[in-house]
Short mmCIF file of C-alpha atoms in Angstrom, two decimals:
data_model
loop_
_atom_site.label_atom_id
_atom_site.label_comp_id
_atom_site.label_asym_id
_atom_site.label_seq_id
_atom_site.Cartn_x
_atom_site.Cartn_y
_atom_site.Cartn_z
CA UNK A 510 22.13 1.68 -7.83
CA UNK A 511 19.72 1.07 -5.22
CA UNK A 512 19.24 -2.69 -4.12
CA UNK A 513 16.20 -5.16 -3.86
CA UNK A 514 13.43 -3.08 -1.43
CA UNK A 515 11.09 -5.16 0.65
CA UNK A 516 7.88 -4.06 2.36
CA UNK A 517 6.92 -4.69 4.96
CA UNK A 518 9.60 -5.60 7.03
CA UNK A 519 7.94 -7.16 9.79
CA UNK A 520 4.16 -8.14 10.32
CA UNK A 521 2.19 -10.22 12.81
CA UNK A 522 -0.69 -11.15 11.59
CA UNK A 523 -3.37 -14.02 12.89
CA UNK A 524 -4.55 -17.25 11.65
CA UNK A 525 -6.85 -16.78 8.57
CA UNK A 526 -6.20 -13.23 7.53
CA UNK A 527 -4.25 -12.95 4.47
CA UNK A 528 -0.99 -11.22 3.67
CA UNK A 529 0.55 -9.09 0.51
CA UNK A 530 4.45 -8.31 0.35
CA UNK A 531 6.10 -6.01 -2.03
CA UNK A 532 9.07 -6.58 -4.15
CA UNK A 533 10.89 -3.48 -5.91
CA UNK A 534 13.71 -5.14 -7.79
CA UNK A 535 16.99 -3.27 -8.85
CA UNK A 536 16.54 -1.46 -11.55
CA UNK A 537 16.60 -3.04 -15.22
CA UNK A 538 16.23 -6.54 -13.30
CA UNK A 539 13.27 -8.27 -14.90
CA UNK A 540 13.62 -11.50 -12.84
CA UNK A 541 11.95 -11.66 -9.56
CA UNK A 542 11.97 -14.79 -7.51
CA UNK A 543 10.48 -15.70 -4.37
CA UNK A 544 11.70 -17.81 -1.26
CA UNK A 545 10.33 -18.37 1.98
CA UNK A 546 12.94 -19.20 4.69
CA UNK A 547 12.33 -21.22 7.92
CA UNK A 548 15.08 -22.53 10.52
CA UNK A 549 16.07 -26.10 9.60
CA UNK A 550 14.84 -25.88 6.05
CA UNK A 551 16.55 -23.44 4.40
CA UNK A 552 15.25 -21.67 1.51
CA UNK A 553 12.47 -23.33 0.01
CA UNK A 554 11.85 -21.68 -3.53
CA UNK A 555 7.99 -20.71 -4.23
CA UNK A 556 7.63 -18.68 -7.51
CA UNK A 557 10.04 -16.51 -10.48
CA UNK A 558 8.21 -14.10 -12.55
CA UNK A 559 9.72 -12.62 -15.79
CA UNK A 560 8.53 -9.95 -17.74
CA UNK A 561 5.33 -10.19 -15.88
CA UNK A 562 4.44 -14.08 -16.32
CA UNK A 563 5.30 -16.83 -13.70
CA UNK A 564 8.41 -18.67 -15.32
CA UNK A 565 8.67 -21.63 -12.38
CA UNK A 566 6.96 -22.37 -9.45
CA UNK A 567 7.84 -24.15 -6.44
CA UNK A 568 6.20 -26.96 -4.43
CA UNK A 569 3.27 -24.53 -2.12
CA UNK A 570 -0.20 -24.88 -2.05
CA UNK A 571 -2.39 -22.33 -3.94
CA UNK A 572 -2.81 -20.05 -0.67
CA UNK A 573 0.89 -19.04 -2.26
CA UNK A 574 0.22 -16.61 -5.43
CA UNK A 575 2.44 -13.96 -6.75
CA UNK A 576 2.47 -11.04 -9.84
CA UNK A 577 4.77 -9.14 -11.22
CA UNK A 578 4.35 -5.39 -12.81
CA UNK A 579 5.24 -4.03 -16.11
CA UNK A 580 7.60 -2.07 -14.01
CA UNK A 581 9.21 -4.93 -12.73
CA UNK A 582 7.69 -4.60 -9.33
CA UNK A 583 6.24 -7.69 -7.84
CA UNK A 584 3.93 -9.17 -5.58
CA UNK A 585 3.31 -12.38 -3.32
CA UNK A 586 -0.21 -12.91 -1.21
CA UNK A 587 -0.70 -15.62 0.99
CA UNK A 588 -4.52 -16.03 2.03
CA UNK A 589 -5.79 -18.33 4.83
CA UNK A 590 -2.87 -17.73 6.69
CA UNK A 591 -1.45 -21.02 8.89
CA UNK A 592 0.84 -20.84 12.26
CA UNK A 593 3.33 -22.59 9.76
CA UNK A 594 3.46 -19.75 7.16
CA UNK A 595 5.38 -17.57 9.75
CA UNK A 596 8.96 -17.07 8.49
CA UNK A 597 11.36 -15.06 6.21
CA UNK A 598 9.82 -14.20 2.52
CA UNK A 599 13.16 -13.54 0.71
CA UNK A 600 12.83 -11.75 -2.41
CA UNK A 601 15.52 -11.69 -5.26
CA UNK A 602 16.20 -9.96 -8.75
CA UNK A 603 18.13 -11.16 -11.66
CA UNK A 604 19.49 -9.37 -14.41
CA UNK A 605 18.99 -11.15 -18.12
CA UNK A 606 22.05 -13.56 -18.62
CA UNK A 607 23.47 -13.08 -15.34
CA UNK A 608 23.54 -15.85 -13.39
CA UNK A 609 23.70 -14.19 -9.99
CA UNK A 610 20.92 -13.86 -6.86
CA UNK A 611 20.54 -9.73 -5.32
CA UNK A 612 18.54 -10.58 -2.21
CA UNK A 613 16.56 -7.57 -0.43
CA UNK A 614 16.51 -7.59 3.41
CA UNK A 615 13.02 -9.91 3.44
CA UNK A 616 9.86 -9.55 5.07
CA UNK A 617 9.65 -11.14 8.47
CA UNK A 618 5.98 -13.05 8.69
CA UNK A 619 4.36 -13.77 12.38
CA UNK A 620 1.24 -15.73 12.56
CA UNK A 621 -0.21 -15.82 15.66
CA UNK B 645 17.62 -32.51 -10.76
CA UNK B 646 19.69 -30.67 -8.76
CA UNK B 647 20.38 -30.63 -4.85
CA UNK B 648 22.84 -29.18 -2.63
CA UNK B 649 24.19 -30.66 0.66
CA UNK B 650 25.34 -28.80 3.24
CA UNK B 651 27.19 -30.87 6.20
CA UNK B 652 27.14 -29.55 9.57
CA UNK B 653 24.00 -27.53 10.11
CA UNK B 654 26.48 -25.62 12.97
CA UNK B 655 30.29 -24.70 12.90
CA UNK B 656 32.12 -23.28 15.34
CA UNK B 657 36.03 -22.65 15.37
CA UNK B 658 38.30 -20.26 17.30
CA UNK B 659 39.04 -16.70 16.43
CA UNK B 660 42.48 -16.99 13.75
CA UNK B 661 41.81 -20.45 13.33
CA UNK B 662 40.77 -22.38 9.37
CA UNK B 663 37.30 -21.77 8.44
CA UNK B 664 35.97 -25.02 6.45
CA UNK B 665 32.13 -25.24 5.08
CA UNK B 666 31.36 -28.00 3.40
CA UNK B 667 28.82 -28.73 0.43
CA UNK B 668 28.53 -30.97 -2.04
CA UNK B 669 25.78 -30.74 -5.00
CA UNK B 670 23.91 -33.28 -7.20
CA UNK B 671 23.84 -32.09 -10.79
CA UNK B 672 22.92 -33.82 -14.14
CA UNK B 673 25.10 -30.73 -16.28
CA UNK B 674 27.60 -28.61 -15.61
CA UNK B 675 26.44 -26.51 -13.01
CA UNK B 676 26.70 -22.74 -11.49
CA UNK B 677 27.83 -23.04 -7.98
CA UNK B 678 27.32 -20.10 -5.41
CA UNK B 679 28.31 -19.38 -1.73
CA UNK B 680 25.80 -17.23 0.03
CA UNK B 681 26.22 -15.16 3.36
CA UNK B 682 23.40 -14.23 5.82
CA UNK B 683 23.97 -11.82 9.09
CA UNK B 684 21.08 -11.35 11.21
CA UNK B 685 17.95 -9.38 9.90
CA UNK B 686 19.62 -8.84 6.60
CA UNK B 687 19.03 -10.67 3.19
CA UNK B 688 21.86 -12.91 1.85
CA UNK B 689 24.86 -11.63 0.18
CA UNK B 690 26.74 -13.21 -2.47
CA UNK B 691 30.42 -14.38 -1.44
CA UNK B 692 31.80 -15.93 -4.09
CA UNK B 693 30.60 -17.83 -7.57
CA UNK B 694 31.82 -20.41 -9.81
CA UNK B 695 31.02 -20.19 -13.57
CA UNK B 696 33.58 -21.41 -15.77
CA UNK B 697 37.43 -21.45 -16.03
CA UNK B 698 39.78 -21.11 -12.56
CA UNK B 699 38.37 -23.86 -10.02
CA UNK B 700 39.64 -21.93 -7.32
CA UNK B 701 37.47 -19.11 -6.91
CA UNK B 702 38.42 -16.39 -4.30
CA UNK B 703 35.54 -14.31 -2.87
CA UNK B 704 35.00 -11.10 -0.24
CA UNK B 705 35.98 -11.19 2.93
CA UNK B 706 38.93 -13.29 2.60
CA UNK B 707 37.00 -16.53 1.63
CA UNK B 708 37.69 -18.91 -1.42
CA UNK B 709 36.10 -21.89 -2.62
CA UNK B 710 37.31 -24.88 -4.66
CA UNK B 711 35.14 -26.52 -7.48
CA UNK B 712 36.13 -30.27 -7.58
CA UNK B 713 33.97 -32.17 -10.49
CA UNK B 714 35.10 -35.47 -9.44
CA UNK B 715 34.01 -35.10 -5.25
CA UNK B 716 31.08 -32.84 -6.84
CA UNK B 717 32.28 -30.29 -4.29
CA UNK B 718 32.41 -26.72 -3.46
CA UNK B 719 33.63 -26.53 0.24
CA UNK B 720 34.12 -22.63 1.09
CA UNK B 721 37.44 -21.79 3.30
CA UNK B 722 39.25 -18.55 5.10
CA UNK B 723 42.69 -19.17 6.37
CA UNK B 724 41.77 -17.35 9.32
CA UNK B 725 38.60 -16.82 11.08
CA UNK B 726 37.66 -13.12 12.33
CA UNK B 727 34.53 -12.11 14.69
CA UNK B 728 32.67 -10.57 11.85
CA UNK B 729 32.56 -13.68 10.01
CA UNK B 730 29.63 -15.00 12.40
CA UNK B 731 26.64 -15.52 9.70
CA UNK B 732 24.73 -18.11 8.48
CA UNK B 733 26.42 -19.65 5.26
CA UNK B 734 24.36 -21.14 2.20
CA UNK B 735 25.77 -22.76 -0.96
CA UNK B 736 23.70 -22.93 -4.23
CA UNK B 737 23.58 -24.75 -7.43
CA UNK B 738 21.88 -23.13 -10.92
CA UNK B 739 21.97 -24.77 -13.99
CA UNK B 740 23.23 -22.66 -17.02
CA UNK B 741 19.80 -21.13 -17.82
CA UNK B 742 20.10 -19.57 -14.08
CA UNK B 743 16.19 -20.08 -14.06
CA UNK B 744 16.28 -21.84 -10.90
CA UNK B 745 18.51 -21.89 -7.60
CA UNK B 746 18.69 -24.56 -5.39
CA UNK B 747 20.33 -23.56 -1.73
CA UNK B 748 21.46 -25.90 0.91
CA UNK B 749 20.03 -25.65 4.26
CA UNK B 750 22.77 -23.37 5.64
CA UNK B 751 25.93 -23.74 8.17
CA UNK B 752 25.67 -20.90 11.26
CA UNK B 753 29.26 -20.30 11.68
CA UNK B 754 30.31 -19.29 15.47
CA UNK B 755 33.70 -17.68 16.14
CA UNK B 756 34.28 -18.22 19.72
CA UNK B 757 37.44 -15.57 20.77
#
């Protein structure tokens, strides 16, 4: 079974442009959460999409948005992009009734 | 609510000697508890869970954790420490639904030889 597939891997991009990463989750996972990781705090938690609608959402400002696919697939754009967005965007997939994380690799974020 | 703390933001022990991680969690219900690794560049990789049943969970690697309700505990240990163990370390809390995670702020482990 293939594992959690994140694209890009790595991107600089500057102040103000905006950003899209791609989530393919393993397949028959219909859970697909978001985290952004910094040093010194962690994993902060920004969205989970099921079956295509956002089921929780974490404490980011609106610049953070997400979507999911009917294939599972999802999405997560930051706009108006901020020295402080640069860090690891950790993607995860959940199987239904299992109560268990599958991380992909992540998508390393520069702002410059 | 739920929270997970994670004391000692850096460990470092000796190459053979105990590896100890601590965390403690803040839970209203039973919870799901959850050690993480990370190695550099890579995603994190589950080490070990606790559910239900046995409190002593044993994991990959060589590593086991102990769930203790009444210190609200789940400190992760390896009897002996190996190079390859060098990683960053997060534990994590879920309540039953699994819905939401909650991760401490990680340990970096360094094994010094």
């Amino acid at each position: 079974k293939a594992g959690v597939t994140q694209t890009p891997r790595y991107l600089i991009k500057t102040r103000g442009q905006q950003v899209t990463l791609s989530c393919s989750p393993i397949s028959g996972h219909r859970s697909v959460s978001w985290y952004q990781q910094t040093p010194g705090q962690g994993l902060q938690f920004l969205f989970e999409y099921f079956s295509e609608t956002q089921r929780n959402k974490g404490n980011f400002p609106g610049r953070f948005s997400g979507r999911q696919f009917s294939n599972s697939r999802s999405e997560m754009n930051v706009s108006t992009l901020e020295l402080g967005d640069s860090a690891l965007y950790l993607c995860a997939s959940r199987n239904s009734g299992a109560n268990v994380l599958t991380f992909g690799a992540g998508s390393r974020l520069t702002v410059l | 609510a739920q929270s997970v703390t994670q004391l000692g933001s850096h460990v470092s022990v000796s190459e053979g000697a105990l590896v100890l991680l601590r965390c403690n969690y803040s839970s209203s219900v039973p919870p799901y508890l959850f050690w993480y690794v990370q190695y550099p560049n890579q995603g994190l990789q589950l080490l070990l869970k606790y559910t239900t049943g046995a409190t002593l969970v044993k994991g990959i690697n060589g590593f086991e954790a102990e769930f203790k309700k009444s210190e609200t505990s789940f400190h992760l240990t390896k009897p002996s420490a190996h190079m390859s163990d060098a990683a960053e370390y997060f534990c994590a809390v879920s309540d039953r639904t699994g819905n939401q995670f909650y991760f401490g702020t990680g340990t970096s482990l360094t094994v010094i030889p």
